[in-house]
Structure formats: structure tokens, C-alpha cells
Amino acid sequence: MRLGGYARISLDKDGEELGVERQRRDYRQVAGVRPGWEVARDYIDNDVSAFKRNVVRPEFERLLTDLQSGVMDGVIAYDLDRLARQPRDLERLIDVFEDRPELVFCTVTNDIDLSTSDGRTMARVMVAFANKASADTGRRVARKHRELADAGKNGGGFPPFGWKADRVTVDPEQAELITKAHDALLAGTRLSTITAEWQEKGIRTSRNTGKPITRVALKGILTNPRLAGFRAVKGQKHIGLDGKPVLGVWEPICTPETLDAVVAVLEGVKSQYKANNLSNNHKYLLSGILRCAECGTRMIANMRSSWKEGSKGSRFMYRCPATKDGGCGKVSRAGEPLDQHIVNLIHEAEARLKAPASEPAEWPGAARLADVEQEISELISAMNGKRISAATAIAMLEPLEQERDELGYERNRHTVEQMKTTAATVDLPEEFERLPIERQRAVVMKHIKAIVVHPAGRGARKFNPDLLDVVWAA
């Protein structure tokens, strides 16, 4: 009898798989004393819940498939609740045993035969009780977490990135990484660029799974409300009974204004680039900034197929695209000398316009936003205290919340634009070279609206700056 051994544990904080290994050892020992039984394959779902309805257990799914197809002659597990804590999962398993009554079923802790009516009934009762126990535990845990959140205290799980194991003291190295990433995002650097930099440095999340950090994980780190000192529940600021966000007992890493601006950037605040149809998702410095003098179409860049390592020619070309939607395809220019010429012009412009740094302009709506947030807080507090009805409070809250969201959007946009303006100023050519391409483009577009490229004529090979019309920003 070729049996599939199934082991599962809901939480494995250290990732050492000790719990599932104990289960595997026990069910293999039981199978070893049964004549003719062999555990042909282990199906292990480590650190996976069987109670949460939205969780897919890959090894459980594979076990069902192998039982249905006849690859396995039965299943052995430590206990029934390792296999199923949701009645619907049990019913799927029972369907397989009804289709194939010759299948073997065994657990270490008790004997249940899913091929018989009595065994299936007993299994349904046991899973129902296990499901209720999980639900009761979930309610108690949720209530406990709510109490901790209301008090601004830490919950369970792994220490959040940016803090030490006590969850209160800031980790200086991780905090510096977060601060630099925030500054880069607000200055126009793409999240994917920062993700690649963290991966290159070997930075891991607090779970330390050994895998490179992902874009999704990095976004979660950089938008965590606790960075600004707020207690978070499921990634959102926790609102207390007084209608205000609850502050935590830990040291913050950034200001609320910075966090809101970062969230706005990652959620897609409209910027000057999008308003001008100049997406910042470019690999080349002047893509979309150059325009063909013959037809006015924005020029694009691509690598030269004939370029070879060690050759003196430019690796890429800017071209007017010949497409059905526009573009004559008549104008092209070697990319590297053109880029270098424009960079030199930018540095000259920076030197001429260099002025003492001024304080960032204050956002004029700050006072009104504070008043609106205070009014919202007072209304929620009055509703919770039964001083006004819920219907009255909701009717008064809706216009205030709409105004708060609009003001918040304007504040975030103001912050982002201030950061972009600051970041678009560089002191040295060496510093410019170290910037990611999106930041370099921001510096260029601070000074230049467009560059019109005229045809070079037949046989022209030497770069001629006189064939460029630079349209400077006001």
C-alpha cells in the first residue's frame, strides 16, 4: 500500500520545520508496524493554516489529486485536524474516499475509516468541533489584539523591519535604509529601482526566509503606518474610540507627512511627468524629451544591433519612430554623445542658477486640514459616547471626510513636488552619474522642456550640437 503522509503546522516562526518533522516521524513509525504499508511520499504544508478560508494549501491539493488519480493508495496523518479544519475541505476528502472505497485512511491519534458511513459521520463531528475551537480562539485573539491596539502596544508576529527585537527601539541601520528609500521615492526613483538595490545588498525582511526581498514586501515596509508612530491593524492606521489614530509606544522613524507623501507616490499621485505624457519608466536619458524636427514626434531609443564591445561608436541611437500613429522615421542621432552634450548643458545651467538654499514653501491648507481632522474626531467621540445618534454623525461626517481626503491629497502633492524640486538639483557631475535614470531625467526636465533634433544629412558622422534646438524651461 503506497500511502501519502500529510503533516501541517499553522505557525512556524523560526522556519525550522520542527513541528511537521515530529508529525512525519510519528506517522512513519505507525506505518512501519503495519504489514505492507509504505509511506511513498510526504506532503508537507509548513506554516500554513487549515482554518483560514482564503488560504490554499498546495500540498493538500496535491494529495487530493494523487488520491483521485490512483498514484496513492491512502493517506496517513498525525491527526484529522492536521488534514482539515474546515468542513468543506473534509467533504472534498470524503468525496475521494466515496469514489475509491479501497483507499486506506489512518491517523496516529485515533482510528477513523472514511470509507464507511460511521467513520465519515465521526470525522464530520470532529472537524466541526475543531472548526469551532479555531473560531473561538480567533475571537479571543482578535479581542486581545484590539485591546493591545487601543493601548498603542505591539502585537505578535515577527519584529517589524526598522526596529530591534523589542519592537520599540529603532534599528539604526534599517532605519537609515528606510529613510533613504523614502527620500529616493519622493525624488522620483522607482520602487523597482530601490528593490533591485536592496536585493543587491542582500537585505532581507524580518522573517528572513533566505529569499531576495520582493517589490511587494518592500512596499509594505515603506508604507507601514508604524514608521510615523501609528499603531496599525492589517496595514492601516488604527482609530481609537476618540476618533484619532492611536500612537504606539515605540520610536517613530519618519514624520506623518513624509509617510503620507510616500503612500501617495506609491498609489500614483499625478506628477508633472504624467501630466505631460512623459512617463518616467525609461531606460534612456532623453527618450520622449527629444522631438523630430521633421514631424514633431517624440523620439525613442534602442540599442544598435551592430555595436560590439570595445568599439568606438555609440551603443544606442535615438530615432523618430516610423509608425501608423505618427512619426516619419527620417531623423536619428547617436545616443551617447547627445546625452553627454545635454548633461554638460545642464551642469552649466546649474552653475549659473546656483543660489543659497531656501526653506521649502509651507502648504497653505495645513490649518484647515487640522480643523477638519479635529471636527471628525469630535464627531466620532460623540457617537461612541452616545451623545449623538449614529445616523446624525454619519450625515455630518461624510462631507468632512471628503474635504479631509481632498486636503490630504493636495498636501501630499505639495510635499512630493517640493521633494522633486530639491532632488532635481545636483552639485557635481559625479553626483549626477550616480543617480538612477529616473532621477537623472528629473534633473534634465527641471531645465529643459524639449530638444528638437534636425536631420544631420547624408553621410554625416560627427556629432553637431548646432543641429539641436533646446527649449529651456521658464
Coordinates of N, CA, C and O in Angstrom, one line a residue, residues 7 76-77 83 88 96 99 119 141 155 181 201 207 212-213 220 297 313 331 364 367 394 426 433 446 463:
A7 N 1.5 16.2 6.8 CA 1.9 16.9 8.0 C 1.6 18.4 7.8 O 1.9 18.9 6.7
I76 N -2.0 8.9 5.5 CA -1.8 8.8 6.9 C -1.3 10.1 7.4 O -0.5 10.8 6.8
A77 N -1.9 10.5 8.6 CA -1.5 11.8 9.2 C -1.4 11.7 10.7 O -1.8 10.6 11.2
L83 N -5.3 17.5 8.7 CA -5.8 17.5 7.3 C -6.9 18.5 7.1 O -7.0 19.1 6.0
R88 N -15.7 22.0 4.5 CA -15.7 21.9 3.1 C -14.4 21.1 2.6 O -14.5 20.4 1.7
V96 N -13.4 11.8 -2.3 CA -12.4 11.0 -2.9 C -12.6 9.5 -2.4 O -12.5 8.6 -3.2
D99 N -15.5 7.8 -3.9 CA -15.2 7.3 -5.3 C -14.3 6.1 -5.3 O -14.4 5.3 -6.2
G119 N -17.6 6.1 10.0 CA -16.4 6.8 10.0 C -16.5 8.2 9.5 O -15.9 9.2 10.1
V141 N -8.3 35.9 20.3 CA -7.1 36.5 19.9 C -7.4 37.9 19.3 O -6.7 38.9 19.5
G155 N 1.7 44.0 18.9 CA 1.0 42.7 18.8 C 2.1 41.6 18.7 O 3.2 41.7 19.1
A181 N 15.3 55.3 1.3 CA 14.3 54.8 0.3 C 13.2 55.8 0.2 O 12.7 56.1 -0.9
K201 N 22.2 44.4 -2.2 CA 22.9 44.5 -0.9 C 22.6 43.3 0.0 O 23.1 43.1 1.1
R207 N 11.3 38.3 8.5 CA 11.1 36.8 8.5 C 12.4 36.1 8.1 O 12.6 34.9 8.4
P212 N 15.5 36.7 -1.8 CA 15.6 38.2 -2.0 C 14.4 38.9 -1.7 O 13.3 38.4 -1.9
I213 N 14.5 40.1 -1.2 CA 13.3 40.9 -0.9 C 12.5 41.2 -2.2 O 13.1 41.4 -3.2
G220 N 5.4 47.2 1.4 CA 4.8 47.1 2.8 C 5.7 47.7 3.8 O 5.2 48.3 4.8
T297 N 7.4 64.4 -33.8 CA 7.1 63.2 -32.9 C 8.2 63.0 -31.9 O 9.4 63.3 -32.1
G313 N 32.0 53.4 -31.5 CA 30.7 54.0 -31.8 C 29.7 54.0 -30.6 O 30.0 53.3 -29.6
V331 N 14.7 61.0 -38.9 CA 15.7 61.6 -38.1 C 16.2 60.6 -37.0 O 15.4 59.9 -36.3
P364 N -0.4 75.9 2.2 CA -1.3 76.8 2.8 C -2.6 76.2 3.5 O -3.3 76.8 4.2
A367 N -3.7 74.5 8.2 CA -4.6 74.9 9.3 C -6.0 74.3 9.1 O -6.6 73.8 10.1
I394 N -23.0 60.2 11.0 CA -22.6 59.8 9.6 C -22.9 60.9 8.6 O -22.1 61.2 7.7
V426 N 21.7 69.1 -8.4 CA 22.9 68.3 -8.1 C 24.1 69.3 -8.1 O 24.1 70.2 -8.9
E433 N 26.0 61.3 -12.2 CA 26.3 60.0 -12.7 C 25.8 58.9 -11.8 O 25.5 57.8 -12.3
K446 N 13.9 69.5 -15.2 CA 13.8 70.7 -14.4 C 14.2 71.9 -15.3 O 13.7 73.0 -15.1
F463 N 29.2 64.3 -34.5 CA 28.1 64.9 -33.7 C 28.2 66.5 -33.8 O 29.3 67.1 -33.7

